[in-house]
C-alpha cells in the first residue's frame, strides 16, 4: 500500500449503540437503520437446531422471526412470515422479521437451489410447530385443561370451547423456549389454514416502486471512503508498476497496491472513479483464453477430462423394425453472465480484531467462512449483514465486491464502499459455464423410445467448496479458496419418459475458460433444452404430435395432468411438426416442453407461440403458456412472480445472451455487446398454478427456467422447419440455419 489514511476519531462506536435492528413489516430499510444493525445483539442463540434461533416472543406480544435465508426479490419476506404465523397461531401483522445476519439469524444454508421455502421455510414451520406445542402445554398447566382442549390463535392460547386465553408473552414470562426443533411436533391441518395460500402483498414492493427502498448501494457509514478496483487488461496478467504521479492532481486520492491487487480510495465516489480511469499502471502480457470459434472442439478435447456414467438402465431392443428412426444431434449452451441490471456493491468495516461486511450475497454464513479465512480473523469475529442489491441469480459480483471492500478497509483503516462498473460486472462476474451435449436415440412408428443416450461435457464442481475463488484475495495473494463451483449442472440429462434403454454419461472437465459460478437453475436450462428439443426431433421423425408423443411415455400422473392442462390452455391442434406454412415471410409456430426439475421437485409444462421473420431471421416470442406444480403454494402472487421472472430471464438467455471473448479478456462488457431482453420484447404470459396443499412445498425460483429453451426451439421448428441447437438464437444463427450452415 502506498499510504495509510488516518482514522478520523469520531464516536462511531457510540453511534452504533442502538440495539438490534428489527426489519419490521414496513421493511423499507433506511441507511441509518441499516447502520444501526451493526450494533445488534451479538450474543443471541443462532444454533439452527434450536427454536430460539428462529423465534422470540416479545414482551408486547409480538414475535420476532429470524431467517437465515435472504430475500433477493423472490418474496420470502412475506412467504416465510405466512408460514410461521399460520403454524404458531398469530397474525402476520404481529411478526417482525430479521433476515441474513450472521450474528442474529441461524445458518440455514445458502439461499440457492429454490430452497428458500422448501427447506428454509420448512425449518421455520417446524420451529413454529414446536413452539406452539410448548405454549399449549404451558397454558394447559395454567388453565388446568388438557392440551387438546386448547387452541393457539391470535397470539394467545385459549379453550376451544370458549373463554379467556393467555397471551404468548404472558405464558413465557420473558423466558426463552430453550427447546430443540421437534420433528414430531404436530403440524396444523392444511384444511384449517387461513394465512398460507393467500396472496398477501410483499412488504417491500411499494418502496421499490416509489424509489425509497434502500439497497446496499445506499449505505453510508461515518468516515467511509469510496473505492474502485482496477483490474488487469488481460486475465492472468500481473502488475508490473504503478505511476502514482499520474493522479497527483486529484486531491485526497490514495492508491492501494497489494501484490497484483490495485485500487484507489477517495472521500467521494466521483473522485475515485476519475482516479481509477486516470491511474497509469503497467501489466504483464497474458493470453490464456481459448479461441472462442473453436470452443466446442476445445471442450471435447480438454485434457484430463474424466467420464462418469450417471444413468444406466434398461436394455437395447432385441430387434428393431426397418421403420425405426434413429437420430443423433449436438446441442450447445454458451457462457453467460448474470447481467445484473445494477452493478455489484458492498461496504466493509474491518479492524484488527473484527470485521463487519454489508453485502447482497446469497450466502451469508458460507461467505463468513471465506472472508474470515483471507482476513485472518476468527470466524466469530466476522459478521455479515444482508442488504438487498442488484439482481442476483447465484453468485454474481456481490461476493467479489464485498471481498474488495474488506481488503481495502483493512488496508486503509476506515470503512470502505466498493461499487463495480458496468464493465466490471459483465467483464469480471463469474459466468455460467459452457455446456456441450451429444444426444442419440431411436423411436419406432408407435412412438416408443427404444434407446436414449446423452453425453455431456461440463466442468466439475470441486467437492466441499463453499464459495468461488474471489478476485480480490487472489490478486492480493491472500488465503483464497481454490477450485470450481458451478452448482449441480449435470441434472436432467435424461428425459422423464420411458425408454427401452437409457444412458447418461458426463465428461467432467477440470477447467473452464472463464471463472464459473452457479447461474439461475444451474445447468438445467441447457440440459432440458437439449433433452426436450431432441424429444421433439424424435416426434417429428416419427411424424407424431409432440404432446401425444410425450404423453405416451410419461407415467407421472402429476406430469400427465400438467401436459393435458397445457394442451387445453393452448387450444392445441393435434398434428406433427413442422406446420404447413414454413415458407411464409413471417411464419408462426407453437412448441412445448415438459420438465420434472431434478426429477424430484417442481413440475412444469410450457408452451410457446413464436413468429419468425424470414428476411431478417428475427424471432419474436408472442405468447407463453405455463402450467406449474410446486406442491403446496404458500403465496400464489409470489410464485407467479417467480415463474414470470424465470420465463423472461431465460427467453433473454436463449435469444440474446452469450459472453464474447478474445484470447486475453471478455469483450462483451456493455449492453451493446451483451444485449438482454427489452420491455418491448416481453410476450403475453399465461400461468396456471396447480396448488397441492396436501403436498410439501417445492421451489419456484428456478424450475420454469429449464423449460424455456426447448419450448422456444420447438416453436421455431414448427414455424420454419429449422432446428436450432446452439444458444442464443440470434438472427445470424437463424439465417445460417436457413442456408444450411448452422
mmCIF file with all atom_site columns, N, CA and C in Angstrom, residues 136 140 143-151 157-162:
data_model
loop_
_atom_site.group_PDB
_atom_site.id
_atom_site.type_symbol
_atom_site.label_atom_id
_atom_site.label_alt_id
_atom_site.label_comp_id
_atom_site.label_asym_id
_atom_site.label_entity_id
_atom_site.label_seq_id
_atom_site.pdbx_PDB_ins_code
_atom_site.Cartn_x
_atom_site.Cartn_y
_atom_site.Cartn_z
_atom_site.occupancy
_atom_site.B_iso_or_equiv
_atom_site.pdbx_formal_charge
_atom_site.auth_seq_id
_atom_site.auth_comp_id
_atom_site.auth_asym_id
_atom_site.auth_atom_id
_atom_site.pdbx_PDB_model_num
ATOM 1  N N  . UNK A 1 136 ? -48.929 -24.329 24.196 1.00 0.00 ? 136 UNK A N  1
ATOM 2  C CA . UNK A 1 136 ? -50.183 -25.000 24.567 1.00 0.00 ? 136 UNK A CA 1
ATOM 3  C C  . UNK A 1 136 ? -49.996 -25.807 25.847 1.00 0.00 ? 136 UNK A C  1
ATOM 4  N N  . UNK A 1 140 ? -52.025 -25.295 29.260 1.00 0.00 ? 140 UNK A N  1
ATOM 5  C CA . UNK A 1 140 ? -52.790 -26.398 29.850 1.00 0.00 ? 140 UNK A CA 1
ATOM 6  C C  . UNK A 1 140 ? -52.543 -26.474 31.365 1.00 0.00 ? 140 UNK A C  1
ATOM 7  N N  . UNK A 1 143 ? -54.351 -23.388 32.984 1.00 0.00 ? 143 UNK A N  1
ATOM 8  C CA . UNK A 1 143 ? -55.814 -23.415 32.918 1.00 0.00 ? 143 UNK A CA 1
ATOM 9  C C  . UNK A 1 143 ? -56.411 -24.727 33.425 1.00 0.00 ? 143 UNK A C  1
ATOM 10 N N  . UNK A 1 144 ? -55.513 -25.640 33.771 1.00 0.00 ? 144 UNK A N  1
ATOM 11 C CA . UNK A 1 144 ? -55.953 -26.950 34.261 1.00 0.00 ? 144 UNK A CA 1
ATOM 12 C C  . UNK A 1 144 ? -56.859 -27.639 33.241 1.00 0.00 ? 144 UNK A C  1
ATOM 13 N N  . UNK A 1 145 ? -56.412 -27.614 32.015 1.00 0.00 ? 145 UNK A N  1
ATOM 14 C CA . UNK A 1 145 ? -57.131 -28.285 30.934 1.00 0.00 ? 145 UNK A CA 1
ATOM 15 C C  . UNK A 1 145 ? -56.165 -29.200 30.189 1.00 0.00 ? 145 UNK A C  1
ATOM 16 N N  . UNK A 1 146 ? -56.694 -30.071 29.370 1.00 0.00 ? 146 UNK A N  1
ATOM 17 C CA . UNK A 1 146 ? -55.843 -30.917 28.544 1.00 0.00 ? 146 UNK A CA 1
ATOM 18 C C  . UNK A 1 146 ? -55.396 -30.132 27.319 1.00 0.00 ? 146 UNK A C  1
ATOM 19 N N  . UNK A 1 147 ? -54.200 -30.430 26.800 1.00 0.00 ? 147 UNK A N  1
ATOM 20 C CA . UNK A 1 147 ? -53.726 -29.694 25.625 1.00 0.00 ? 147 UNK A CA 1
ATOM 21 C C  . UNK A 1 147 ? -54.690 -29.743 24.452 1.00 0.00 ? 147 UNK A C  1
ATOM 22 N N  . UNK A 1 148 ? -55.331 -30.881 24.240 1.00 0.00 ? 148 UNK A N  1
ATOM 23 C CA . UNK A 1 148 ? -56.225 -30.956 23.083 1.00 0.00 ? 148 UNK A CA 1
ATOM 24 C C  . UNK A 1 148 ? -57.526 -30.195 23.293 1.00 0.00 ? 148 UNK A C  1
ATOM 25 N N  . UNK A 1 149 ? -57.681 -29.613 24.468 1.00 0.00 ? 149 UNK A N  1
ATOM 26 C CA . UNK A 1 149 ? -58.853 -28.769 24.715 1.00 0.00 ? 149 UNK A CA 1
ATOM 27 C C  . UNK A 1 149 ? -58.548 -27.293 24.439 1.00 0.00 ? 149 UNK A C  1
ATOM 28 N N  . UNK A 1 150 ? -57.320 -27.039 23.963 1.00 0.00 ? 150 UNK A N  1
ATOM 29 C CA . UNK A 1 150 ? -56.864 -25.668 23.762 1.00 0.00 ? 150 UNK A CA 1
ATOM 30 C C  . UNK A 1 150 ? -56.503 -25.432 22.308 1.00 0.00 ? 150 UNK A C  1
ATOM 31 N N  . UNK A 1 151 ? -56.463 -24.166 21.940 1.00 0.00 ? 151 UNK A N  1
ATOM 32 C CA . UNK A 1 151 ? -56.070 -23.772 20.585 1.00 0.00 ? 151 UNK A CA 1
ATOM 33 C C  . UNK A 1 151 ? -55.216 -22.512 20.665 1.00 0.00 ? 151 UNK A C  1
ATOM 34 N N  . UNK A 1 157 ? -53.228 -18.609 23.745 1.00 0.00 ? 157 UNK A N  1
ATOM 35 C CA . UNK A 1 157 ? -53.763 -19.961 23.811 1.00 0.00 ? 157 UNK A CA 1
ATOM 36 C C  . UNK A 1 157 ? -55.046 -19.892 24.621 1.00 0.00 ? 157 UNK A C  1
ATOM 37 N N  . UNK A 1 158 ? -56.124 -20.415 24.040 1.00 0.00 ? 158 UNK A N  1
ATOM 38 C CA . UNK A 1 158 ? -57.418 -20.305 24.711 1.00 0.00 ? 158 UNK A CA 1
ATOM 39 C C  . UNK A 1 158 ? -58.196 -21.606 24.559 1.00 0.00 ? 158 UNK A C  1
ATOM 40 N N  . UNK A 1 159 ? -59.209 -21.800 25.423 1.00 0.00 ? 159 UNK A N  1
ATOM 41 C CA . UNK A 1 159 ? -60.004 -23.038 25.325 1.00 0.00 ? 159 UNK A CA 1
ATOM 42 C C  . UNK A 1 159 ? -60.775 -23.090 24.012 1.00 0.00 ? 159 UNK A C  1
ATOM 43 N N  . UNK A 1 160 ? -60.790 -24.276 23.408 1.00 0.00 ? 160 UNK A N  1
ATOM 44 C CA . UNK A 1 160 ? -61.588 -24.434 22.187 1.00 0.00 ? 160 UNK A CA 1
ATOM 45 C C  . UNK A 1 160 ? -63.061 -24.155 22.457 1.00 0.00 ? 160 UNK A C  1
ATOM 46 N N  . UNK A 1 161 ? -63.494 -24.485 23.670 1.00 0.00 ? 161 UNK A N  1
ATOM 47 C CA . UNK A 1 161 ? -64.911 -24.338 23.998 1.00 0.00 ? 161 UNK A CA 1
ATOM 48 C C  . UNK A 1 161 ? -65.292 -22.899 24.301 1.00 0.00 ? 161 UNK A C  1
ATOM 49 N N  . UNK A 1 162 ? -64.313 -22.003 24.291 1.00 0.00 ? 162 UNK A N  1
ATOM 50 C CA . UNK A 1 162 ? -64.591 -20.611 24.601 1.00 0.00 ? 162 UNK A CA 1
ATOM 51 C C  . UNK A 1 162 ? -64.061 -20.232 25.968 1.00 0.00 ? 162 UNK A C  1
#
